[in-house]
GROMACS .gro file of C-alpha atoms in nm:
model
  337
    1UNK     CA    1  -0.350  -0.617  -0.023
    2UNK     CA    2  -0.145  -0.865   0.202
    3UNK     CA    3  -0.349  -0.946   0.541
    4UNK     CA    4  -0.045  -0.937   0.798
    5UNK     CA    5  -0.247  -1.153   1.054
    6UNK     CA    6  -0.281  -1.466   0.773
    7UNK     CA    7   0.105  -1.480   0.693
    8UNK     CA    8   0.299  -1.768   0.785
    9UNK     CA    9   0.597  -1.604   0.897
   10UNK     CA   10   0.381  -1.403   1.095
   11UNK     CA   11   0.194  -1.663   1.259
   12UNK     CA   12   0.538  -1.827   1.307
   13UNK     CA   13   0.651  -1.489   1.505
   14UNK     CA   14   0.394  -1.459   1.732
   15UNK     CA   15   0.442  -1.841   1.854
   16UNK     CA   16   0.833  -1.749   1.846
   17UNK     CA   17   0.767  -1.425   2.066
   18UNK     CA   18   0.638  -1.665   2.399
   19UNK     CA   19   1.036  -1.814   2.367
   20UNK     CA   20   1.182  -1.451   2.270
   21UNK     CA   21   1.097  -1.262   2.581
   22UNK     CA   22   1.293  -1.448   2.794
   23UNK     CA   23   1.606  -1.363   2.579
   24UNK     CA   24   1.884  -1.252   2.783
   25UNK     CA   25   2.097  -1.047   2.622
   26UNK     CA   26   2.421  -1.158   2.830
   27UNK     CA   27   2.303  -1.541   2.743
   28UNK     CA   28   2.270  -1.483   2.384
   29UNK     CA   29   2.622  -1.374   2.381
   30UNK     CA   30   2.709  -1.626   2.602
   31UNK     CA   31   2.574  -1.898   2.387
   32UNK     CA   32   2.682  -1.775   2.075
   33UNK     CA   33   3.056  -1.691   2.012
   34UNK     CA   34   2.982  -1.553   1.685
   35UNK     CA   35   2.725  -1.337   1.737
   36UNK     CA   36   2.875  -0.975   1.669
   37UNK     CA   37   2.983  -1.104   1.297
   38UNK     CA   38   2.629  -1.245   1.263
   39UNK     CA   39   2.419  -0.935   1.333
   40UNK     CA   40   2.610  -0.668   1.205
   41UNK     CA   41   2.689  -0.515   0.860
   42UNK     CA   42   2.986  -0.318   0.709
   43UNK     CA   43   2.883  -0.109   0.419
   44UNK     CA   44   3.158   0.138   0.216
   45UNK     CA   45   2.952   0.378   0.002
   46UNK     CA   46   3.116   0.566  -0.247
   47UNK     CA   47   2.932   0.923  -0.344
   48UNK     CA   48   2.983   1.271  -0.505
   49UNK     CA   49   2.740   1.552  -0.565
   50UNK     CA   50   2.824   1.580  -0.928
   51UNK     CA   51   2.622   1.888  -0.986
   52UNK     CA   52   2.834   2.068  -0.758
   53UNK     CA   53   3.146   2.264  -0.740
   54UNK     CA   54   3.351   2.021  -0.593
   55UNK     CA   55   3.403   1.743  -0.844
   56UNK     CA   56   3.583   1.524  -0.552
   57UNK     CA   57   3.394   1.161  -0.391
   58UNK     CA   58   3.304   1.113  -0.073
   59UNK     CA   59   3.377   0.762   0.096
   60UNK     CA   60   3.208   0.665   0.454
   61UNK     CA   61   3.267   0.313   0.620
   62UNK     CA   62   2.922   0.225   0.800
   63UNK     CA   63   2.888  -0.053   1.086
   64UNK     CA   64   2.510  -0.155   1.138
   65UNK     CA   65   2.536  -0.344   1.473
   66UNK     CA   66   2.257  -0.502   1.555
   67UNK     CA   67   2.328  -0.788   1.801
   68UNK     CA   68   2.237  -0.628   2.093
   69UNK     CA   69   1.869  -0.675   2.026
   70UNK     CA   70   1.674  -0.921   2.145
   71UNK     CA   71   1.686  -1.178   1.862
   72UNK     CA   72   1.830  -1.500   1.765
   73UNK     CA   73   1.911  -1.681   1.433
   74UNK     CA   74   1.569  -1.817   1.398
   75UNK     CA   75   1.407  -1.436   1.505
   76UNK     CA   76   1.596  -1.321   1.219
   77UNK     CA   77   1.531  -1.599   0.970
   78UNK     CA   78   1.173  -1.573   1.025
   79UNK     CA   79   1.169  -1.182   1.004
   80UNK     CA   80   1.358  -1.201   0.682
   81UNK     CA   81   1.039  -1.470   0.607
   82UNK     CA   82   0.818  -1.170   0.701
   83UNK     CA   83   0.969  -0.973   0.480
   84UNK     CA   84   0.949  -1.162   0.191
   85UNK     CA   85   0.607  -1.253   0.230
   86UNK     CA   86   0.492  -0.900   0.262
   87UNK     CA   87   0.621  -0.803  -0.098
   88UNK     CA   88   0.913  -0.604   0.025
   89UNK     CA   89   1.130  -0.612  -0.295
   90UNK     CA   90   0.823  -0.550  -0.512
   91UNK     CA   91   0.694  -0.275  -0.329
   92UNK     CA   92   1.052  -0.109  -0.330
   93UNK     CA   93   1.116  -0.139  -0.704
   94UNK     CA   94   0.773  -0.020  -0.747
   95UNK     CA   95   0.839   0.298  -0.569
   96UNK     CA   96   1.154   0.319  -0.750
   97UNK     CA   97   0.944   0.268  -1.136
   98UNK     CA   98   0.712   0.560  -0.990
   99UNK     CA   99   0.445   0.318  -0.943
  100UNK     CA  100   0.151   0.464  -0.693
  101UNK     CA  101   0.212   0.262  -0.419
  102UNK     CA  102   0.069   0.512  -0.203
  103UNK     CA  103  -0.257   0.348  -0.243
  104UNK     CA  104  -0.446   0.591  -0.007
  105UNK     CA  105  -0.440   0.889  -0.263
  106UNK     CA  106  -0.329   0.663  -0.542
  107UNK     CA  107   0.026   0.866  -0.581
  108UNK     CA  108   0.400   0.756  -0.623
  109UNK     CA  109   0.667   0.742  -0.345
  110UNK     CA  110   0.948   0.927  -0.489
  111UNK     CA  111   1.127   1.116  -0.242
  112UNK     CA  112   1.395   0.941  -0.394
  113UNK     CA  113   1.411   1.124  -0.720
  114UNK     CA  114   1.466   1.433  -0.463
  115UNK     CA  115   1.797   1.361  -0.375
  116UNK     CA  116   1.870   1.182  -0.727
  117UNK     CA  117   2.165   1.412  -0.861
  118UNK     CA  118   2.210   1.210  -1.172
  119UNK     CA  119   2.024   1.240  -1.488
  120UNK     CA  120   1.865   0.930  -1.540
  121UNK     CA  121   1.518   0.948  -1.555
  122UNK     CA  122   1.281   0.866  -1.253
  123UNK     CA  123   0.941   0.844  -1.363
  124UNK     CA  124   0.609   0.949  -1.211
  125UNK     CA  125   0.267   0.868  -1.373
  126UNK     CA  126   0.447   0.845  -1.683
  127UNK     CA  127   0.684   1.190  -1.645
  128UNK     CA  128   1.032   1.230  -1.578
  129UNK     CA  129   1.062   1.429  -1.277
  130UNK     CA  130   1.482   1.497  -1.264
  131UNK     CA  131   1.493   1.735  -1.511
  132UNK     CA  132   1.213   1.983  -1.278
  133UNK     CA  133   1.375   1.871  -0.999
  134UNK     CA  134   1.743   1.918  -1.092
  135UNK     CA  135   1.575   2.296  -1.239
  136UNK     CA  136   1.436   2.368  -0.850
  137UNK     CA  137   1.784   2.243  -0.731
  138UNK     CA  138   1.965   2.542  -0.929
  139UNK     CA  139   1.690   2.774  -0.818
  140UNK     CA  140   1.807   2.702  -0.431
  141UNK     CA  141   2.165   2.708  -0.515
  142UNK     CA  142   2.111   3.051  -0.661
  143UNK     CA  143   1.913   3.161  -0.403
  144UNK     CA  144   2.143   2.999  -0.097
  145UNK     CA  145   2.445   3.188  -0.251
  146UNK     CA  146   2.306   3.541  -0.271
  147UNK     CA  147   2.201   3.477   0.030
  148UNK     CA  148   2.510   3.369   0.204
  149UNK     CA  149   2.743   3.582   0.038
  150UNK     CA  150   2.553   3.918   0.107
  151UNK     CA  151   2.490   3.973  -0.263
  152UNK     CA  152   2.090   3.946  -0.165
  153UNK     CA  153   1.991   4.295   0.022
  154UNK     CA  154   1.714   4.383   0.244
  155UNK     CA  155   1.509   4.654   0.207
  156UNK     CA  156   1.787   4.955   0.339
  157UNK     CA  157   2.067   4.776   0.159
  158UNK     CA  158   2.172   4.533   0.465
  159UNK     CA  159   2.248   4.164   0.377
  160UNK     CA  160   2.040   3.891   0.554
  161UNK     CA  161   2.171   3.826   0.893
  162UNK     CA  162   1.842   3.556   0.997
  163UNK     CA  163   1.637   3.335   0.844
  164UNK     CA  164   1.270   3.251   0.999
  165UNK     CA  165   1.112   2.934   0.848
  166UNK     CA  166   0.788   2.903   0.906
  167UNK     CA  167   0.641   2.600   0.863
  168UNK     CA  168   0.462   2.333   1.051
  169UNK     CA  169   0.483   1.910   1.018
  170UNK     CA  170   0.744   1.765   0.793
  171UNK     CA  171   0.761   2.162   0.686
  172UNK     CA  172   0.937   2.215   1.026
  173UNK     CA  173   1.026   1.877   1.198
  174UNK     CA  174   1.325   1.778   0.902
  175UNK     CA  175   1.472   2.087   0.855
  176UNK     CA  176   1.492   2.130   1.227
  177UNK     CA  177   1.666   1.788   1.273
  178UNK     CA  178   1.927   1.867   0.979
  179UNK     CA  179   2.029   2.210   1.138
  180UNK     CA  180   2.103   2.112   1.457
  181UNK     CA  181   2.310   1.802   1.378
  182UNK     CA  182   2.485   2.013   1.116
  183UNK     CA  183   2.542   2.303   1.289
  184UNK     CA  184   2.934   2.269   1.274
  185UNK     CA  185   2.923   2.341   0.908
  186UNK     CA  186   2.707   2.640   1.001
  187UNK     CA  187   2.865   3.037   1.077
  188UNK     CA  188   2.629   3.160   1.307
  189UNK     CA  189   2.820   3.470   1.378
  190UNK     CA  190   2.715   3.560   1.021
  191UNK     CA  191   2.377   3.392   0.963
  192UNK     CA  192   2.132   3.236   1.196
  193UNK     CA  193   1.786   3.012   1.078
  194UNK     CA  194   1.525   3.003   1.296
  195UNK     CA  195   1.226   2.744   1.308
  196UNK     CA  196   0.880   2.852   1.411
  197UNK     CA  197   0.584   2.631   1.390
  198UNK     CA  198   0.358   2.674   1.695
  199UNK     CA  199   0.050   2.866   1.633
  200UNK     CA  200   0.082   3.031   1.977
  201UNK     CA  201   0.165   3.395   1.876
  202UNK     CA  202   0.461   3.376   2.192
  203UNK     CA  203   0.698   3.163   1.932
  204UNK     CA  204   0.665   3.376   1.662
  205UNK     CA  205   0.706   3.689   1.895
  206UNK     CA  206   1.044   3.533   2.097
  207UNK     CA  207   1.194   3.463   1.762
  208UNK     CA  208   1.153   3.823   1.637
  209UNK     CA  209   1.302   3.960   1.959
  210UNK     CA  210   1.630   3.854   1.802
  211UNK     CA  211   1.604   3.981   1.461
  212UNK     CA  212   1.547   4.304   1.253
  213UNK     CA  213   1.332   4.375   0.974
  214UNK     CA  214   1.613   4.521   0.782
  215UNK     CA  215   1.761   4.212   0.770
  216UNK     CA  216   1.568   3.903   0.828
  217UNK     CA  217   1.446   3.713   0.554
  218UNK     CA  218   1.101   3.500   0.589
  219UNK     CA  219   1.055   3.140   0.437
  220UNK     CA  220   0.684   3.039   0.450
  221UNK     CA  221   0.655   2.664   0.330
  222UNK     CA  222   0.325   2.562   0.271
  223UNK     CA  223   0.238   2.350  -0.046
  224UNK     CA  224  -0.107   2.536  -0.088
  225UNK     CA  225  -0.026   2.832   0.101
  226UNK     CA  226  -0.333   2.740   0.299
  227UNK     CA  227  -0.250   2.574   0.616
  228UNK     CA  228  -0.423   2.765   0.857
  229UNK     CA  229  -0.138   2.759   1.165
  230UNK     CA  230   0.156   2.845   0.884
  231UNK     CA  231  -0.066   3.110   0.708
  232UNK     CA  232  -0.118   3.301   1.051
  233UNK     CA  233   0.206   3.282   1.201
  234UNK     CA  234   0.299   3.413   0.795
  235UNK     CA  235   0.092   3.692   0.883
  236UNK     CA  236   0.186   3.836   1.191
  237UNK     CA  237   0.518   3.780   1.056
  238UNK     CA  238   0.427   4.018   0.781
  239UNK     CA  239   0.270   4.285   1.013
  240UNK     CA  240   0.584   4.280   1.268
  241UNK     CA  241   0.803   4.337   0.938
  242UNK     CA  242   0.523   4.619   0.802
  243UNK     CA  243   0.542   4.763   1.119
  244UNK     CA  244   0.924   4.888   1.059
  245UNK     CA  245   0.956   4.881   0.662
  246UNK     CA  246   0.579   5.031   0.566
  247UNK     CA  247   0.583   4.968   0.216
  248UNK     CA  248   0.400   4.666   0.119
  249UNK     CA  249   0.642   4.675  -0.170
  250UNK     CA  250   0.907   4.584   0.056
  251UNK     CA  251   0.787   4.257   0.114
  252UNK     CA  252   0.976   4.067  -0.191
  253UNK     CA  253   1.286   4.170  -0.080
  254UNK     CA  254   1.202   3.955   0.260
  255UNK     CA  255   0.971   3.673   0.210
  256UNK     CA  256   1.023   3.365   0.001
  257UNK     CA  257   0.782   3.054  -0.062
  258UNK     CA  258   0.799   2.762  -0.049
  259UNK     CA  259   0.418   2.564  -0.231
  260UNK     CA  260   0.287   2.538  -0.570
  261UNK     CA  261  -0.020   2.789  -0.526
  262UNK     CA  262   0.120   3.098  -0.719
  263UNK     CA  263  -0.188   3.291  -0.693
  264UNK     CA  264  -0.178   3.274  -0.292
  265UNK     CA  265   0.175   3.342  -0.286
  266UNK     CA  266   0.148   3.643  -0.495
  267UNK     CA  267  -0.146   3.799  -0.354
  268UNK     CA  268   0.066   3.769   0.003
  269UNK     CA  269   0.331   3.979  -0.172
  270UNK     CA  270   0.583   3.772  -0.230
  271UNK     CA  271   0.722   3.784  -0.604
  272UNK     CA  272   0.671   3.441  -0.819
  273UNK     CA  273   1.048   3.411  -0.904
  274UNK     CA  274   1.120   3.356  -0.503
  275UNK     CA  275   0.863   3.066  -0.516
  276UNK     CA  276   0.981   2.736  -0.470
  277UNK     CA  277   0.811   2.449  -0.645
  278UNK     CA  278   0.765   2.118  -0.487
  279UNK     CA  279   0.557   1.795  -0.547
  280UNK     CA  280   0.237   1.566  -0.423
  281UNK     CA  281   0.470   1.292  -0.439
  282UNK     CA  282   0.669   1.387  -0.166
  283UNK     CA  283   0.547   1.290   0.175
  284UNK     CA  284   0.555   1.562   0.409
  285UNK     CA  285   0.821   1.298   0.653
  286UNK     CA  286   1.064   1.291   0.335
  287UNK     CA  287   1.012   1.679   0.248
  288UNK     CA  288   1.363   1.807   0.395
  289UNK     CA  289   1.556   1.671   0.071
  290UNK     CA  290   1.289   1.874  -0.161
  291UNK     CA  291   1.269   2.303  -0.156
  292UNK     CA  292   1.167   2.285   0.234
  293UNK     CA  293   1.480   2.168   0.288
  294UNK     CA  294   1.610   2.570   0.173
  295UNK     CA  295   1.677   2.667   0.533
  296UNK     CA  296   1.909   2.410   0.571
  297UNK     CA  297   2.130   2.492   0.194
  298UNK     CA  298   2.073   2.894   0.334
  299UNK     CA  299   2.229   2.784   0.660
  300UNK     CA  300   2.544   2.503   0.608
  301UNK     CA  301   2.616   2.620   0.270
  302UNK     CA  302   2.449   2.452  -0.098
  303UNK     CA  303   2.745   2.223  -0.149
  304UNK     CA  304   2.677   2.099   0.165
  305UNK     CA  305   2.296   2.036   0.113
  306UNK     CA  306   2.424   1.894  -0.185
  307UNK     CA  307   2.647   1.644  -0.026
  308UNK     CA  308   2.379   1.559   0.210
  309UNK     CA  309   2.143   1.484  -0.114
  310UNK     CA  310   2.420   1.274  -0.256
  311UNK     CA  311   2.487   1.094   0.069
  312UNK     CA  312   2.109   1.007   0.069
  313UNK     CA  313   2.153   0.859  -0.313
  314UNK     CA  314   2.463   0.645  -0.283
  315UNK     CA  315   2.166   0.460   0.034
  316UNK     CA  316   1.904   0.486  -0.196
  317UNK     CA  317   2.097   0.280  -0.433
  318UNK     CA  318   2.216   0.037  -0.196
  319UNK     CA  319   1.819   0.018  -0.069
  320UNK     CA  320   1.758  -0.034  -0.432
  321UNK     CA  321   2.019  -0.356  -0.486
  322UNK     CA  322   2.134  -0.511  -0.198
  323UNK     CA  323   2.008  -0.857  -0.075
  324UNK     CA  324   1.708  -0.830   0.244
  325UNK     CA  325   1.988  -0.989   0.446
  326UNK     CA  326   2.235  -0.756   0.385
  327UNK     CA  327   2.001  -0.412   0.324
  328UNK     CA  328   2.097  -0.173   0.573
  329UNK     CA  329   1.750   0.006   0.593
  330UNK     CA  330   1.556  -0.307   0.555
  331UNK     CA  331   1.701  -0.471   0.873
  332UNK     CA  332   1.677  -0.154   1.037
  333UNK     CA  333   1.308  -0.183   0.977
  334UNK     CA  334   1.254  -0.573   1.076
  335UNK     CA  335   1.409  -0.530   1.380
  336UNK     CA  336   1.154  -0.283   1.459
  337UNK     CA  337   0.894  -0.458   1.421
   0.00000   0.00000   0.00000
């Protein structure tokens, strides 16, 4: 493993640092007439779901400005030095080859192959993931589509007016995030997702003041159905819905999960065909583009998940190719550090 401290271009960047902080941004400008066309990038990405129903490409134009940071040429040289010397490229087609470059629980990085709508193959330890993943992909789009078009009743015949994902972490924070900034595609006047993830019985209980039994379906993501905060939220959620619909038998009609532990999910009353599968390659920060990310297909619409995964591809390939200089998510990251 590469010792940061020993690197040149690190060295170099902490000696560089007692000139940097007396940047001026004005005087950097000043001095440099150019500087705008330096430290920015223009990307056109080209991308289609191609699994979906509409067949059409998507085209965005993307400006990564980054002059107005602190940083001059030799900043940037030496960061692109930094980058270089810490095995960027290798690590990134590593993760790409399905290589374990999660060295901490010795597993590959492949959130990638999440959002990978192709059918190339994307390897982990040795197995082609796409084909399970593309099969979980299909499961959601079934699902999102009964859902949202009323063809999936509650208990007393009602279609599913709200959606309560419980969840906590990555199983919450994502799928949050991609709501809200897509809320325009959403109909809330027809179907409304709700997020709970505190273990403080008040969230669960505000949430439910909103919604009926008859008509509010329950996500529970947990990869072992075993997280303690998720499980007991799960189960009050159960009880409140009990409390209204009595039979126990009920319960499949209203609760869907999202983990790999079948027996758990079972036993909790929730039938195995509403179980969405998921992997221990996907880091809980990158889970929104795997099955947790179901709240967000139920609540903008599948093709629009789907657009979202292939948005996510068309930068995954760019990631994958482009020069460090030019790498959109690369110099997002140096300029961080």
């Amino acid at each position: 493993m590469v010792c940061l401290n020993d690197l040149p271009a690190w060295k170099a960047l902490q000696k560089h640092y007692e000139q940097a902080r007396q940047f001026q941004l004005t005087e950097l400008f000043a001095q440099d007439s150019g500087r705008f066309d330096r430290f920015s990038r223009q990307l056109h990405l080209d991308y289609a779901p191609p699994r979906g129903n509409n067949p059409n490409p998507h085209s965005v134009n993307m400006l990564l400005d980054f002059s107005k940071n602190l940083i001059n040429q030799e900043t940037f040289q030496l960061l692109l030095q930094l980058a270089k010397e810490t095995g960027v490229e290798d690590l990134r087609d590593q993760m790409f080859r399905g290589e374990p470059i999660n060295f901490t629980e010795k597993r590959s990085v492949l959130h990638v192959a999440l959002r990978h709508l192709d059918d190339s193959p994307l390897y982990a330890q040795g197995t082609n993931v796409v084909p399970e993943v593309h099969s979980v992909l299909e499961h959601m789009r079934q699902t999102t589509e009964a859902i949202r078009s009323g063809q999936w009743k509650g208990y007393t015949g009602e279609r599913i007016t709200d959606v309560v994902n419980i969840g906590i972490g990555g199983s919450d924070l994502g799928p949050v995030m991609v709501t809200q900034a897509l809320a325009h595609y959403a109909n809330p006047d027809k179907l409304r997702v709700h997020f709970v993830s505190n273990v403080d019985g008040t969230h669960l209980a505000e949430t439910l003041r909103a919604c009926r039994a008859e008509s509010t379906l329950f996500i529970i993501a947990s990869k072992t159905f075993t997280t303690q905060e998720t499980l007991t939220n799960a189960h009050s959620a159960r009880s409140w819905f009990l409390n209204t619909a009595q039979d126990p038998a009920h319960i499949a009609k209203h609760f869907v999960a999202l983990s790999t532990n079948t027996a758990k999910v079972t036993e909790f009353g929730i039938a195995e065909e509403n179980m969405f599968k998921f992997w221990d390659w996907v880091g809980g920060r990158y889970s929104l583009w795997s099955a947790i990310g179901l709240s967000i297909a139920i609540y903008i619409g599948f093709d629009k998940f789907e657009a979202l995964l292939a948005g996510a591809h068309a930068m995954d390939r760019h990631f994958a190719t482009a020069p460090l200089e030019d790498n959109l998510p690369v110099l997002l990251a140096l300029i961080g550090v």
